[in-house]
Amino acid sequence: LWARARRAIEPYALFVPGEIASRTVLTRASGKVDEDVTVRSVLDAEGDDLSWTPAQVLEGDRDVTDQYTADEAGALGAFGDDEAALAYPFSPAAQVEVGDDLGPDSLDGRAARRVAYTHRVSGVAWAGVAWLDAQTGRPLRLTLSRPAPYEDTDYNVTVDRLDLTVHYRLPPGPWYPTEVVSESDLQADLSGYTYRARSRTVTQLTAYRDLGRRR
């Protein structure tokens, strides 16, 4: 079934998103929102570089968008290389180990089968489940979990949970990721005080281009 999934998406290997919009909300256990960051990016004409724009950065009730450079805002809410790789486990270059067939299921009224797999990205083995169309093998959705807890040295926090859900465009028509949702629980030691929060990032991928047509 995994081989069928690879064949099903092969015609869309050079489809890339022309625009990406990403919103990250950092919420304490009390429900207070500490940060709400929205960034947007546009792919250049060659389909290579993304230019990030801080659309809105809120700290509590304060709008501090003008205090952030594009790079700083992009780092807060951007769709990174690891997330991009995890959205494409069917690529021939992906380091994937296919596991058990978990049996039939349905997704948005479509007959599907769930398949367990492990995807290694940047040295980390993520545990995943793929929903594949029962007839064609076309990927419909993925869920992934990173081993936790672990230390995120970029932000000096301990991540207790990190889950990822990838939604794909449903047939008919071209295949590509449309939405990636990342949810994590984290904590940090701030001068003797343990700060705990939940982070949720929703990334929308739109305006796809077929770069293969340029060849």
mmCIF file of C-alpha atoms in Angstrom:
data_model
loop_
_atom_site.group_PDB
_atom_site.id
_atom_site.type_symbol
_atom_site.label_atom_id
_atom_site.label_comp_id
_atom_site.label_asym_id
_atom_site.label_seq_id
_atom_site.Cartn_x
_atom_site.Cartn_y
_atom_site.Cartn_z
ATOM 1 C CA LEU A 1 0.000 0.000 0.000
ATOM 2 C CA TRP A 2 2.893 2.369 0.718
ATOM 3 C CA ALA A 3 4.304 1.693 -2.753
ATOM 4 C CA ARG A 4 0.883 2.528 -4.210
ATOM 5 C CA ALA A 5 0.924 5.801 -2.282
ATOM 6 C CA ARG A 6 4.263 6.714 -3.840
ATOM 7 C CA ARG A 7 2.976 5.940 -7.319
ATOM 8 C CA ALA A 8 -0.234 7.902 -6.705
ATOM 9 C CA ILE A 9 1.583 11.140 -5.856
ATOM 10 C CA GLU A 10 4.479 10.809 -8.309
ATOM 11 C CA PRO A 11 2.838 13.098 -10.929
ATOM 12 C CA TYR A 12 2.735 15.895 -8.317
ATOM 13 C CA ALA A 13 6.350 15.738 -7.178
ATOM 14 C CA LEU A 14 7.087 19.259 -8.443
ATOM 15 C CA PHE A 15 3.978 20.938 -7.031
ATOM 16 C CA VAL A 16 5.118 23.587 -4.531
ATOM 17 C CA PRO A 17 3.125 26.128 -2.495
ATOM 18 C CA GLY A 18 3.375 29.687 -3.751
ATOM 19 C CA GLU A 19 2.114 31.095 -0.454
ATOM 20 C CA ILE A 20 2.335 29.966 3.167
ATOM 21 C CA ALA A 21 0.462 31.487 6.096
ATOM 22 C CA SER A 22 1.359 30.343 9.599
ATOM 23 C CA ARG A 23 -0.245 31.289 12.915
ATOM 24 C CA THR A 24 1.221 30.298 16.287
ATOM 25 C CA VAL A 25 -0.646 30.809 19.556
ATOM 26 C CA LEU A 26 1.127 30.326 22.898
ATOM 27 C CA THR A 27 -1.341 29.783 25.745
ATOM 28 C CA ARG A 28 -0.766 29.240 29.462
ATOM 29 C CA ALA A 29 -2.654 26.585 31.437
ATOM 30 C CA SER A 30 -4.816 29.398 32.850
ATOM 31 C CA GLY A 31 -6.004 30.219 29.330
ATOM 32 C CA LYS A 32 -4.048 33.450 29.051
ATOM 33 C CA VAL A 33 -2.570 33.994 25.574
ATOM 34 C CA ASP A 34 1.045 35.135 25.833
ATOM 35 C CA GLU A 35 1.838 35.284 22.111
ATOM 36 C CA ASP A 36 -0.175 35.224 18.916
ATOM 37 C CA VAL A 37 2.042 35.341 15.833
ATOM 38 C CA THR A 38 0.898 35.323 12.212
ATOM 39 C CA VAL A 39 3.451 35.280 9.402
ATOM 40 C CA ARG A 40 3.082 34.952 5.655
ATOM 41 C CA SER A 41 5.518 34.026 2.947
ATOM 42 C CA VAL A 42 5.616 34.079 -0.822
ATOM 43 C CA LEU A 43 7.719 31.818 -2.994
ATOM 44 C CA ASP A 44 10.024 33.499 -5.457
ATOM 45 C CA ALA A 45 9.661 33.090 -9.212
ATOM 46 C CA GLU A 46 12.119 30.186 -9.315
ATOM 47 C CA GLY A 47 10.306 28.274 -6.599
ATOM 48 C CA ASP A 48 13.273 28.428 -4.228
ATOM 49 C CA ASP A 49 13.287 31.185 -1.617
ATOM 50 C CA LEU A 50 10.572 32.225 0.788
ATOM 51 C CA SER A 51 10.305 35.811 1.973
ATOM 52 C CA TRP A 52 8.620 35.994 5.380
ATOM 53 C CA THR A 53 6.423 38.923 6.368
ATOM 54 C CA PRO A 54 5.311 39.477 9.988
ATOM 55 C CA ALA A 55 1.580 39.985 9.441
ATOM 56 C CA GLN A 56 0.807 40.339 13.150
ATOM 57 C CA VAL A 57 2.631 39.728 16.437
ATOM 58 C CA LEU A 58 0.661 40.060 19.672
ATOM 59 C CA GLU A 59 2.117 39.823 23.171
ATOM 60 C CA GLY A 60 -0.913 39.592 25.399
ATOM 61 C CA ASP A 61 -3.098 42.514 24.310
ATOM 62 C CA ARG A 62 -0.205 44.507 22.793
ATOM 63 C CA ASP A 63 0.428 44.627 19.082
ATOM 64 C CA VAL A 64 4.215 44.550 18.715
ATOM 65 C CA THR A 65 4.391 43.677 15.026
ATOM 66 C CA ASP A 66 6.562 46.688 14.208
ATOM 67 C CA GLN A 67 9.194 45.521 16.716
ATOM 68 C CA TYR A 68 9.927 42.338 14.774
ATOM 69 C CA THR A 69 11.999 41.897 11.659
ATOM 70 C CA ALA A 70 10.851 39.432 9.028
ATOM 71 C CA ASP A 71 13.483 36.909 10.168
ATOM 72 C CA GLU A 72 12.452 37.184 13.815
ATOM 73 C CA ALA A 73 8.770 36.785 13.064
ATOM 74 C CA GLY A 74 9.491 33.940 10.672
ATOM 75 C CA ALA A 75 11.430 32.116 13.381
ATOM 76 C CA LEU A 76 8.438 32.400 15.709
ATOM 77 C CA GLY A 77 5.848 31.039 13.363
ATOM 78 C CA ALA A 78 7.467 29.768 10.201
ATOM 79 C CA PHE A 79 6.951 26.445 8.473
ATOM 80 C CA GLY A 80 10.443 24.993 8.867
ATOM 81 C CA ASP A 81 12.505 22.484 6.928
ATOM 82 C CA ASP A 82 11.727 19.610 9.319
ATOM 83 C CA GLU A 83 7.977 20.182 9.038
ATOM 84 C CA ALA A 84 8.264 20.314 5.270
ATOM 85 C CA ALA A 85 10.182 17.022 5.208
ATOM 86 C CA LEU A 86 7.683 15.341 7.552
ATOM 87 C CA ALA A 87 4.844 16.307 5.212
ATOM 88 C CA TYR A 88 6.449 14.241 2.423
ATOM 89 C CA PRO A 89 7.259 10.780 3.852
ATOM 90 C CA PHE A 90 6.470 9.218 0.471
ATOM 91 C CA SER A 91 9.424 10.875 -1.231
ATOM 92 C CA PRO A 92 12.008 8.320 -2.430
ATOM 93 C CA ALA A 93 14.647 10.209 -0.408
ATOM 94 C CA ALA A 94 12.682 10.040 2.860
ATOM 95 C CA GLN A 95 14.138 7.881 5.646
ATOM 96 C CA VAL A 96 10.970 5.922 6.353
ATOM 97 C CA GLU A 97 10.400 2.514 7.887
ATOM 98 C CA VAL A 98 6.911 1.223 7.118
ATOM 99 C CA GLY A 99 5.203 -0.630 9.960
ATOM 100 C CA ASP A 100 1.930 -2.482 10.408
ATOM 101 C CA ASP A 101 -1.278 -2.093 8.466
ATOM 102 C CA LEU A 102 -3.613 -0.874 11.225
ATOM 103 C CA GLY A 103 -6.751 -1.764 9.318
ATOM 104 C CA PRO A 104 -9.645 -0.007 7.607
ATOM 105 C CA ASP A 105 -11.009 3.405 8.517
ATOM 106 C CA SER A 106 -12.863 6.256 6.839
ATOM 107 C CA LEU A 107 -11.932 9.892 6.356
ATOM 108 C CA ASP A 108 -14.388 12.510 5.130
ATOM 109 C CA GLY A 109 -16.573 9.725 3.801
ATOM 110 C CA ARG A 110 -13.742 7.987 1.965
ATOM 111 C CA ALA A 111 -12.699 4.416 2.609
ATOM 112 C CA ALA A 112 -9.135 4.414 3.906
ATOM 113 C CA ARG A 113 -6.537 2.229 5.537
ATOM 114 C CA ARG A 114 -4.253 3.317 8.352
ATOM 115 C CA VAL A 115 -0.569 2.404 8.118
ATOM 116 C CA ALA A 116 1.993 2.879 10.880
ATOM 117 C CA TYR A 117 5.458 4.134 9.979
ATOM 118 C CA THR A 118 8.579 5.785 11.375
ATOM 119 C CA HIS A 119 10.094 8.828 9.687
ATOM 120 C CA ARG A 120 13.593 9.940 10.600
ATOM 121 C CA VAL A 121 14.264 13.652 10.068
ATOM 122 C CA SER A 122 17.333 15.536 11.378
ATOM 123 C CA GLY A 123 18.305 12.482 13.398
ATOM 124 C CA VAL A 124 14.929 12.183 15.158
ATOM 125 C CA ALA A 125 12.615 9.200 14.624
ATOM 126 C CA TRP A 126 8.996 10.368 14.511
ATOM 127 C CA ALA A 127 6.206 7.826 14.996
ATOM 128 C CA GLY A 128 3.512 8.276 12.370
ATOM 129 C CA VAL A 129 0.192 6.967 11.112
ATOM 130 C CA ALA A 130 -0.872 7.545 7.505
ATOM 131 C CA TRP A 131 -4.445 7.472 6.224
ATOM 132 C CA LEU A 132 -4.300 6.171 2.641
ATOM 133 C CA ASP A 133 -7.162 5.939 0.178
ATOM 134 C CA ALA A 134 -8.221 2.285 0.178
ATOM 135 C CA GLN A 135 -8.601 2.172 -3.613
ATOM 136 C CA THR A 136 -5.742 4.293 -4.942
ATOM 137 C CA GLY A 137 -3.299 4.528 -2.028
ATOM 138 C CA ARG A 138 -3.376 8.332 -2.283
ATOM 139 C CA PRO A 139 -2.355 9.908 1.069
ATOM 140 C CA LEU A 140 -5.214 11.687 2.823
ATOM 141 C CA ARG A 141 -3.803 12.566 6.241
ATOM 142 C CA LEU A 142 -0.811 11.956 8.529
ATOM 143 C CA THR A 143 -0.353 12.177 12.273
ATOM 144 C CA LEU A 144 3.131 12.192 13.832
ATOM 145 C CA SER A 145 4.604 12.349 17.324
ATOM 146 C CA ARG A 146 8.159 13.201 18.294
ATOM 147 C CA PRO A 147 9.806 11.336 21.207
ATOM 148 C CA ALA A 148 9.519 13.540 24.291
ATOM 149 C CA PRO A 149 10.506 15.118 26.557
ATOM 150 C CA TYR A 150 13.474 16.813 24.914
ATOM 151 C CA GLU A 151 15.347 20.087 25.216
ATOM 152 C CA ASP A 152 14.813 22.749 22.566
ATOM 153 C CA THR A 153 18.076 24.648 22.794
ATOM 154 C CA ASP A 154 16.941 27.320 20.308
ATOM 155 C CA TYR A 155 14.308 28.566 22.754
ATOM 156 C CA ASN A 156 15.706 27.169 26.046
ATOM 157 C CA VAL A 157 12.562 25.183 26.801
ATOM 158 C CA THR A 158 11.703 21.576 27.597
ATOM 159 C CA VAL A 159 9.140 20.124 25.198
ATOM 160 C CA ASP A 160 6.954 17.516 26.880
ATOM 161 C CA ARG A 161 4.854 16.722 23.801
ATOM 162 C CA LEU A 162 5.021 17.524 20.102
ATOM 163 C CA ASP A 163 2.390 16.239 17.674
ATOM 164 C CA LEU A 164 1.927 17.031 14.006
ATOM 165 C CA THR A 165 -1.086 16.529 11.727
ATOM 166 C CA VAL A 166 -0.812 16.937 7.962
ATOM 167 C CA HIS A 167 -3.920 17.303 5.803
ATOM 168 C CA TYR A 168 -3.775 16.758 2.042
ATOM 169 C CA ARG A 169 -5.953 17.921 -0.811
ATOM 170 C CA LEU A 170 -8.642 15.336 -1.397
ATOM 171 C CA PRO A 171 -9.350 13.958 -4.866
ATOM 172 C CA PRO A 172 -10.206 14.698 -7.563
ATOM 173 C CA GLY A 173 -7.398 16.935 -8.768
ATOM 174 C CA PRO A 174 -3.745 17.388 -7.852
ATOM 175 C CA TRP A 175 -2.305 16.064 -4.593
ATOM 176 C CA TYR A 176 -0.426 18.252 -2.109
ATOM 177 C CA PRO A 177 -0.412 19.242 1.591
ATOM 178 C CA THR A 178 -2.981 21.936 2.404
ATOM 179 C CA GLU A 179 -2.659 22.316 6.183
ATOM 180 C CA VAL A 180 -0.137 21.361 8.862
ATOM 181 C CA VAL A 181 -1.091 21.587 12.545
ATOM 182 C CA SER A 182 1.634 21.419 15.206
ATOM 183 C CA GLU A 183 0.763 21.171 18.911
ATOM 184 C CA SER A 184 3.225 21.051 21.791
ATOM 185 C CA ASP A 185 3.372 21.298 25.574
ATOM 186 C CA LEU A 186 6.450 23.071 26.895
ATOM 187 C CA GLN A 187 7.995 24.406 30.060
ATOM 188 C CA ALA A 188 10.880 26.662 31.006
ATOM 189 C CA ASP A 189 12.658 27.597 34.207
ATOM 190 C CA LEU A 190 12.478 31.382 34.553
ATOM 191 C CA SER A 191 14.522 32.471 37.583
ATOM 192 C CA GLY A 192 13.085 29.741 39.766
ATOM 193 C CA TYR A 193 9.577 29.947 38.299
ATOM 194 C CA THR A 194 8.411 27.095 36.058
ATOM 195 C CA TYR A 195 6.597 28.498 33.071
ATOM 196 C CA ARG A 196 4.240 26.062 31.329
ATOM 197 C CA ALA A 197 2.337 26.669 28.118
ATOM 198 C CA ARG A 198 0.792 25.030 25.085
ATOM 199 C CA SER A 199 1.804 26.054 21.577
ATOM 200 C CA ARG A 200 -0.401 25.511 18.538
ATOM 201 C CA THR A 201 0.675 26.381 15.015
ATOM 202 C CA VAL A 202 -1.652 26.140 12.038
ATOM 203 C CA THR A 203 0.011 26.488 8.643
ATOM 204 C CA GLN A 204 -1.966 26.918 5.432
ATOM 205 C CA LEU A 205 -0.245 26.093 2.126
ATOM 206 C CA THR A 206 -1.906 27.597 -0.945
ATOM 207 C CA ALA A 207 -1.354 28.926 -4.488
ATOM 208 C CA TYR A 208 0.469 25.790 -5.613
ATOM 209 C CA ARG A 209 2.606 25.862 -8.738
ATOM 210 C CA ASP A 210 3.706 23.008 -10.945
ATOM 211 C CA LEU A 211 7.396 23.720 -11.476
ATOM 212 C CA GLY A 212 7.604 20.740 -13.799
ATOM 213 C CA ARG A 213 5.828 22.712 -16.500
ATOM 214 C CA ARG A 214 8.828 25.010 -16.766
ATOM 215 C CA ARG A 215 11.146 22.242 -17.851
#
